[in-house]
């Protein structure tokens, strides 16, 4: 009877933990449900006819060009399908989209708990359940996750991470299966979940590396014949699936970006080494969160910060590898962070050096270390035999969680409107050309023309070769009647980016206000050639036909 009571108590505690972990993120993100759409949401959702018709969702699986801006591409059919279902239920009301994002984050929190439980057991972390609980609480409440949860288009990140966690969980369950059939089913389920992750966002390609990392840490790098035979078929299955996905998106769908790389490979690797420490700082002190981080590139090892970052990163990699047999959870967490971040922060030179959204899955590695540290602290407290030490550990950890939760709730408010979001970015980085440009455009929409002029002038002063800043200044000058000045900047925008449909649209508007209708018509026609979905250019041409 005593054994049954103990089992019952453990089951009740487990259910209570799951309930708490579901409730916590739901409460923390409750104030995000009334937030607006932002930025690329227009391309992916609001102006995307394919996302407005459930009968057309099959097209998402056979094309990478089904968004309203034809200059952009991406193969995320599962994510796009969820947008179509959202639109079928609530059309363009952002509430439903945010509700789904929060629900996915809740499910991901539960998955982090389940994965943490398995990992803590494998790596023999003391106080397994409490350590896993601490990891999941940190994931639920850390402000670094506010961007993908609040940003509707960030759903691709949420889904890719969730399916990756599910795939890893099923893979680990395979090890505990008692029959060959159950092992096969677990592996099949893991591969299906990985496929769903890939169909949500391409950065999920990091998962096979995480699974290999798990195996290496589990066996403490002891590569004997038995261990190799045990994992060779599963790992080959993931490798084949990854290769098939890459062939599909690159050679079959032609998903090859024609956009020049933002930086050369060497410069990008140096810069990203610095970015890794910025991500680490945001994890420890999430006080300057921003939709846009201004980070100076490191062009050579002569850059002190770049060189120091490379040296520091190399030391961390060596130390975490050496510690794999003594502190496997520490090594696993560090390498998880680096490997999960690799698809967006190594060979591919993306425009944004630092993007908080990229941290959603990589951050789990650092949170696992923190959770294991909490378990170790409880173990040390127990060894002292003094309850006060244990209480102090719990109170300190609770205080950290409460502080992080408060920052998360406050950060959700920044995402309330686009103007809130970009003015908060300006507060953190006054020299951000993207933030100044976005604020200028938003001021124009709000009729605050003089403020728009000031913000656009600042953007052009910061980066004269940024075409969006030139467009914003042209629009602002045109609104205050400075048409010749507006024309100069509109032409500069077209010169800087001749294939920008928006730049030609802006130039056409300025020509029209100068009474040069033939030239405005030519610009709008060119805009439609570049992007047939350009609604503003089409409407302007229709108005021009009615002009006497």
Short mmCIF file of C-alpha atoms in Angstrom, two decimals, residues 12 47 59 105 229 296 319 327 349 382-383 436-437 470 473 502 533:
data_model
loop_
_atom_site.label_atom_id
_atom_site.label_comp_id
_atom_site.label_asym_id
_atom_site.label_seq_id
_atom_site.Cartn_x
_atom_site.Cartn_y
_atom_site.Cartn_z
CA UNK A 12 -0.20 13.71 -8.86
CA UNK A 47 -1.88 40.58 -48.63
CA UNK A 59 0.15 24.89 -53.53
CA UNK A 105 4.55 28.17 -27.03
CA UNK A 229 26.11 -0.28 -34.76
CA UNK A 296 29.32 46.58 -36.31
CA UNK A 319 36.55 23.34 -22.46
CA UNK A 327 30.08 17.17 -16.82
CA UNK A 349 25.38 35.61 -44.14
CA UNK A 382 20.84 18.72 1.04
CA UNK A 383 24.41 17.68 1.87
CA UNK A 436 14.50 55.26 -38.11
CA UNK A 437 13.14 54.25 -41.53
CA UNK A 470 15.71 57.16 -49.37
CA UNK A 473 12.56 60.55 -47.08
CA UNK A 502 8.31 49.87 -54.01
CA UNK A 533 0.95 41.99 -56.55
#
